[in-house]
């Protein structure tokens, strides 16, 4: 009886393992290809201070498809970072070419992005916020001119803001807008920096009065 029971348990285990293997192979073999949707754009360009939202899909043998943006593993070559949570490709350099890759199981696809840079990064951009003379909350913005002839374009990514007054609070919001909160009086320097490069500093002095 004991031997018979062991044989039964062994046979049952083999059955479930076999079913698991077949199920996995079936799912994998159903997929025909993985595609980054933005590949249809040609050429694909991105401004050096913007971000490009990407998406991917899998196509099955029966020609149906499904969104795979949450399932693929995103990666990028030099000059850019790829955020896994929001599928944003964000350049980290003012020019160059970036390869973005999406991988899912044994399938992968890639695209090349051309980074459009600022003209003369030291002088073609600047802080555009209006004069601040009192305490409260204010928006900080900057604009720049790019090598493709687009001028006065708002700069969103790859820009860091600093204040010489330690009580000031600079917040980057969910929509990437920047808010300056001033709680004390006196002069302070508000500085914007591109690509963490000291040579690109743009500074405005604000005098806050009571």
mmCIF file of C-alpha atoms in Angstrom:
data_model
loop_
_atom_site.group_PDB
_atom_site.id
_atom_site.type_symbol
_atom_site.label_atom_id
_atom_site.label_comp_id
_atom_site.label_asym_id
_atom_site.label_seq_id
_atom_site.Cartn_x
_atom_site.Cartn_y
_atom_site.Cartn_z
ATOM 1 C CA UNK A 1 0.000 0.000 0.000
ATOM 2 C CA UNK A 2 2.786 2.392 0.944
ATOM 3 C CA UNK A 3 4.602 1.701 -2.326
ATOM 4 C CA UNK A 4 1.425 2.230 -4.325
ATOM 5 C CA UNK A 5 0.787 5.545 -2.561
ATOM 6 C CA UNK A 6 4.329 6.761 -3.305
ATOM 7 C CA UNK A 7 3.939 5.812 -6.957
ATOM 8 C CA UNK A 8 0.676 7.735 -7.085
ATOM 9 C CA UNK A 9 2.253 10.857 -5.528
ATOM 10 C CA UNK A 10 5.221 10.647 -7.898
ATOM 11 C CA UNK A 11 2.953 10.286 -10.922
ATOM 12 C CA UNK A 12 0.828 13.249 -9.779
ATOM 13 C CA UNK A 13 3.929 15.439 -9.342
ATOM 14 C CA UNK A 14 5.141 14.565 -12.818
ATOM 15 C CA UNK A 15 1.723 15.444 -14.204
ATOM 16 C CA UNK A 16 1.753 18.951 -12.700
ATOM 17 C CA UNK A 17 5.360 19.617 -13.701
ATOM 18 C CA UNK A 18 4.570 18.495 -17.247
ATOM 19 C CA UNK A 19 1.514 20.747 -17.356
ATOM 20 C CA UNK A 20 3.567 23.695 -16.171
ATOM 21 C CA UNK A 21 6.185 23.174 -18.865
ATOM 22 C CA UNK A 22 3.597 22.836 -21.596
ATOM 23 C CA UNK A 23 1.790 25.964 -20.442
ATOM 24 C CA UNK A 24 5.002 28.004 -20.427
ATOM 25 C CA UNK A 25 6.086 26.791 -23.840
ATOM 26 C CA UNK A 26 2.634 27.443 -25.245
ATOM 27 C CA UNK A 27 2.641 31.064 -24.054
ATOM 28 C CA UNK A 28 6.141 31.670 -25.361
ATOM 29 C CA UNK A 29 5.517 30.074 -28.745
ATOM 30 C CA UNK A 30 2.331 32.142 -29.183
ATOM 31 C CA UNK A 31 4.359 35.356 -29.375
ATOM 32 C CA UNK A 32 5.635 36.222 -32.827
ATOM 33 C CA UNK A 33 7.450 39.511 -32.177
ATOM 34 C CA UNK A 34 7.976 42.435 -29.822
ATOM 35 C CA UNK A 35 7.798 45.943 -31.246
ATOM 36 C CA UNK A 36 8.470 49.419 -29.890
ATOM 37 C CA UNK A 37 5.496 51.368 -31.235
ATOM 38 C CA UNK A 38 7.408 54.587 -31.855
ATOM 39 C CA UNK A 39 9.564 52.778 -34.406
ATOM 40 C CA UNK A 40 7.106 53.958 -37.074
ATOM 41 C CA UNK A 41 8.398 57.512 -36.560
ATOM 42 C CA UNK A 42 11.300 58.197 -38.875
ATOM 43 C CA UNK A 43 13.540 59.824 -37.969
ATOM 44 C CA UNK A 44 12.991 59.815 -34.204
ATOM 45 C CA UNK A 45 14.325 62.957 -32.545
ATOM 46 C CA UNK A 46 14.194 64.320 -29.010
ATOM 47 C CA UNK A 47 15.230 67.698 -27.631
ATOM 48 C CA UNK A 48 18.020 67.475 -25.083
ATOM 49 C CA UNK A 49 15.796 68.928 -22.345
ATOM 50 C CA UNK A 50 12.628 66.982 -23.231
ATOM 51 C CA UNK A 51 11.502 63.406 -22.680
ATOM 52 C CA UNK A 52 9.925 60.908 -25.063
ATOM 53 C CA UNK A 53 7.272 58.523 -23.750
ATOM 54 C CA UNK A 54 7.655 55.084 -25.323
ATOM 55 C CA UNK A 55 5.406 52.051 -25.574
ATOM 56 C CA UNK A 56 5.803 48.460 -26.721
ATOM 57 C CA UNK A 57 3.498 45.687 -27.896
ATOM 58 C CA UNK A 58 3.687 41.954 -28.482
ATOM 59 C CA UNK A 59 2.164 40.402 -31.592
ATOM 60 C CA UNK A 60 0.923 36.805 -31.452
ATOM 61 C CA UNK A 61 0.898 34.097 -34.100
ATOM 62 C CA UNK A 62 -2.797 34.734 -34.764
ATOM 63 C CA UNK A 63 -1.923 38.405 -35.597
ATOM 64 C CA UNK A 64 -3.576 39.751 -32.413
ATOM 65 C CA UNK A 65 -1.514 42.069 -30.221
ATOM 66 C CA UNK A 66 -1.340 43.401 -26.674
ATOM 67 C CA UNK A 67 0.328 46.299 -24.892
ATOM 68 C CA UNK A 68 3.571 45.163 -23.254
ATOM 69 C CA UNK A 69 4.905 48.481 -21.976
ATOM 70 C CA UNK A 70 4.634 47.387 -18.348
ATOM 71 C CA UNK A 71 6.150 43.954 -18.980
ATOM 72 C CA UNK A 72 9.249 44.744 -21.022
ATOM 73 C CA UNK A 73 12.597 45.710 -19.536
ATOM 74 C CA UNK A 74 13.676 49.077 -20.912
ATOM 75 C CA UNK A 75 17.323 50.051 -21.295
ATOM 76 C CA UNK A 76 19.353 52.676 -23.133
ATOM 77 C CA UNK A 77 22.852 53.265 -24.416
ATOM 78 C CA UNK A 78 24.964 56.330 -23.641
ATOM 79 C CA UNK A 79 23.542 59.861 -23.464
ATOM 80 C CA UNK A 80 20.122 58.938 -22.060
ATOM 81 C CA UNK A 81 18.296 57.256 -19.208
ATOM 82 C CA UNK A 82 15.141 55.186 -19.494
ATOM 83 C CA UNK A 83 12.656 55.281 -16.616
ATOM 84 C CA UNK A 84 11.102 51.870 -16.024
ATOM 85 C CA UNK A 85 7.973 53.196 -14.313
ATOM 86 C CA UNK A 86 6.820 55.796 -16.850
ATOM 87 C CA UNK A 87 8.698 54.597 -19.980
ATOM 88 C CA UNK A 88 10.324 58.001 -20.498
ATOM 89 C CA UNK A 89 13.556 58.348 -22.419
ATOM 90 C CA UNK A 90 15.392 61.388 -21.030
ATOM 91 C CA UNK A 91 18.676 62.564 -22.619
ATOM 92 C CA UNK A 92 21.607 63.269 -20.300
ATOM 93 C CA UNK A 93 23.714 65.052 -22.915
ATOM 94 C CA UNK A 94 23.198 68.017 -25.221
ATOM 95 C CA UNK A 95 23.694 65.980 -28.401
ATOM 96 C CA UNK A 96 24.353 62.502 -29.695
ATOM 97 C CA UNK A 97 22.493 59.357 -30.700
ATOM 98 C CA UNK A 98 20.773 56.998 -28.258
ATOM 99 C CA UNK A 99 19.701 53.381 -28.714
ATOM 100 C CA UNK A 100 16.655 52.369 -26.656
ATOM 101 C CA UNK A 101 15.955 48.646 -26.207
ATOM 102 C CA UNK A 102 12.858 46.810 -24.988
ATOM 103 C CA UNK A 103 13.263 43.168 -23.916
ATOM 104 C CA UNK A 104 10.581 40.614 -23.027
ATOM 105 C CA UNK A 105 11.548 36.955 -22.528
ATOM 106 C CA UNK A 106 13.529 35.986 -25.633
ATOM 107 C CA UNK A 107 12.193 38.869 -27.695
ATOM 108 C CA UNK A 108 13.649 42.363 -28.063
ATOM 109 C CA UNK A 109 13.389 45.450 -30.217
ATOM 110 C CA UNK A 110 15.347 48.701 -30.375
ATOM 111 C CA UNK A 111 15.152 52.198 -31.818
ATOM 112 C CA UNK A 112 17.632 55.028 -32.266
ATOM 113 C CA UNK A 113 16.906 58.518 -30.996
ATOM 114 C CA UNK A 114 18.661 61.621 -32.275
ATOM 115 C CA UNK A 115 19.222 64.265 -29.589
ATOM 116 C CA UNK A 116 18.577 67.850 -30.735
ATOM 117 C CA UNK A 117 20.925 70.101 -28.761
ATOM 118 C CA UNK A 118 20.872 73.699 -27.626
ATOM 119 C CA UNK A 119 22.696 76.277 -29.718
ATOM 120 C CA UNK A 120 25.712 77.466 -27.735
ATOM 121 C CA UNK A 121 24.605 75.983 -24.442
ATOM 122 C CA UNK A 122 26.165 78.821 -22.429
ATOM 123 C CA UNK A 123 24.275 81.736 -23.947
ATOM 124 C CA UNK A 124 21.248 80.514 -25.897
ATOM 125 C CA UNK A 125 19.067 79.910 -22.874
ATOM 126 C CA UNK A 126 18.065 81.809 -19.750
ATOM 127 C CA UNK A 127 15.747 82.099 -16.773
ATOM 128 C CA UNK A 128 12.449 83.639 -17.840
ATOM 129 C CA UNK A 129 10.703 84.054 -14.478
ATOM 130 C CA UNK A 130 9.396 87.543 -13.703
ATOM 131 C CA UNK A 131 10.961 89.657 -10.974
ATOM 132 C CA UNK A 132 10.201 88.393 -7.466
ATOM 133 C CA UNK A 133 10.002 90.981 -4.689
ATOM 134 C CA UNK A 134 7.926 89.348 -1.956
ATOM 135 C CA UNK A 135 7.511 86.091 -0.076
ATOM 136 C CA UNK A 136 5.287 83.248 -1.298
ATOM 137 C CA UNK A 137 5.275 80.633 -4.065
ATOM 138 C CA UNK A 138 6.557 81.321 -7.581
ATOM 139 C CA UNK A 139 7.167 79.300 -10.722
ATOM 140 C CA UNK A 140 10.680 78.970 -12.123
ATOM 141 C CA UNK A 141 11.063 78.556 -15.873
ATOM 142 C CA UNK A 142 13.769 78.734 -18.536
ATOM 143 C CA UNK A 143 13.798 78.832 -22.333
ATOM 144 C CA UNK A 144 16.398 78.038 -24.963
ATOM 145 C CA UNK A 145 17.168 78.026 -28.688
ATOM 146 C CA UNK A 146 17.897 74.699 -30.392
ATOM 147 C CA UNK A 147 20.022 73.581 -33.325
ATOM 148 C CA UNK A 148 16.982 72.781 -35.485
ATOM 149 C CA UNK A 149 15.947 76.454 -35.470
ATOM 150 C CA UNK A 150 13.305 76.212 -32.728
ATOM 151 C CA UNK A 151 13.697 79.222 -30.415
ATOM 152 C CA UNK A 152 12.317 80.196 -27.004
ATOM 153 C CA UNK A 153 11.417 76.582 -26.220
ATOM 154 C CA UNK A 154 10.688 75.807 -22.542
ATOM 155 C CA UNK A 155 13.378 73.667 -20.915
ATOM 156 C CA UNK A 156 11.927 70.857 -18.792
ATOM 157 C CA UNK A 157 14.483 68.137 -18.021
ATOM 158 C CA UNK A 158 18.204 68.211 -17.253
ATOM 159 C CA UNK A 159 17.875 71.530 -15.461
ATOM 160 C CA UNK A 160 18.611 71.996 -11.743
ATOM 161 C CA UNK A 161 17.631 75.016 -9.664
ATOM 162 C CA UNK A 162 19.468 76.405 -6.634
ATOM 163 C CA UNK A 163 18.976 79.250 -4.168
ATOM 164 C CA UNK A 164 21.647 81.001 -2.122
ATOM 165 C CA UNK A 165 19.114 81.347 0.729
ATOM 166 C CA UNK A 166 18.903 78.159 2.791
ATOM 167 C CA UNK A 167 15.291 78.802 3.855
ATOM 168 C CA UNK A 168 14.060 78.798 0.246
ATOM 169 C CA UNK A 169 12.393 75.612 -0.976
ATOM 170 C CA UNK A 170 12.637 74.565 -4.626
ATOM 171 C CA UNK A 171 10.230 71.786 -5.609
ATOM 172 C CA UNK A 172 9.970 69.814 -8.851
ATOM 173 C CA UNK A 173 6.318 68.869 -9.258
ATOM 174 C CA UNK A 174 4.836 65.733 -10.804
ATOM 175 C CA UNK A 175 4.356 67.561 -14.111
ATOM 176 C CA UNK A 176 8.041 68.653 -13.951
ATOM 177 C CA UNK A 177 7.149 72.297 -13.322
ATOM 178 C CA UNK A 178 9.318 73.962 -10.677
ATOM 179 C CA UNK A 179 8.043 75.950 -7.691
ATOM 180 C CA UNK A 180 10.120 78.324 -5.563
ATOM 181 C CA UNK A 181 8.822 78.932 -2.035
ATOM 182 C CA UNK A 182 10.271 82.031 -0.319
ATOM 183 C CA UNK A 183 9.709 82.447 3.415
ATOM 184 C CA UNK A 184 12.341 85.055 4.366
ATOM 185 C CA UNK A 185 13.380 88.530 3.232
ATOM 186 C CA UNK A 186 16.692 89.724 1.818
ATOM 187 C CA UNK A 187 18.643 89.264 -1.394
ATOM 188 C CA UNK A 188 19.155 85.811 -2.854
ATOM 189 C CA UNK A 189 20.600 84.360 -6.036
ATOM 190 C CA UNK A 190 18.440 81.894 -7.946
ATOM 191 C CA UNK A 191 20.618 79.756 -10.218
ATOM 192 C CA UNK A 192 19.660 77.360 -13.009
ATOM 193 C CA UNK A 193 22.161 74.771 -14.240
ATOM 194 C CA UNK A 194 21.975 72.468 -17.275
ATOM 195 C CA UNK A 195 23.344 68.918 -17.280
ATOM 196 C CA UNK A 196 24.979 69.533 -13.885
ATOM 197 C CA UNK A 197 27.570 71.685 -15.676
ATOM 198 C CA UNK A 198 28.850 74.756 -13.813
ATOM 199 C CA UNK A 199 29.662 76.430 -17.136
ATOM 200 C CA UNK A 200 25.955 76.653 -17.974
ATOM 201 C CA UNK A 201 24.881 78.545 -14.832
ATOM 202 C CA UNK A 202 22.274 81.271 -15.285
ATOM 203 C CA UNK A 203 21.742 83.391 -12.156
ATOM 204 C CA UNK A 204 19.212 86.099 -11.229
ATOM 205 C CA UNK A 205 19.340 88.108 -8.002
ATOM 206 C CA UNK A 206 16.017 88.764 -6.297
ATOM 207 C CA UNK A 207 15.503 91.270 -3.476
ATOM 208 C CA UNK A 208 12.713 90.218 -1.102
ATOM 209 C CA UNK A 209 11.228 92.941 1.063
ATOM 210 C CA UNK A 210 8.808 92.786 3.983
#
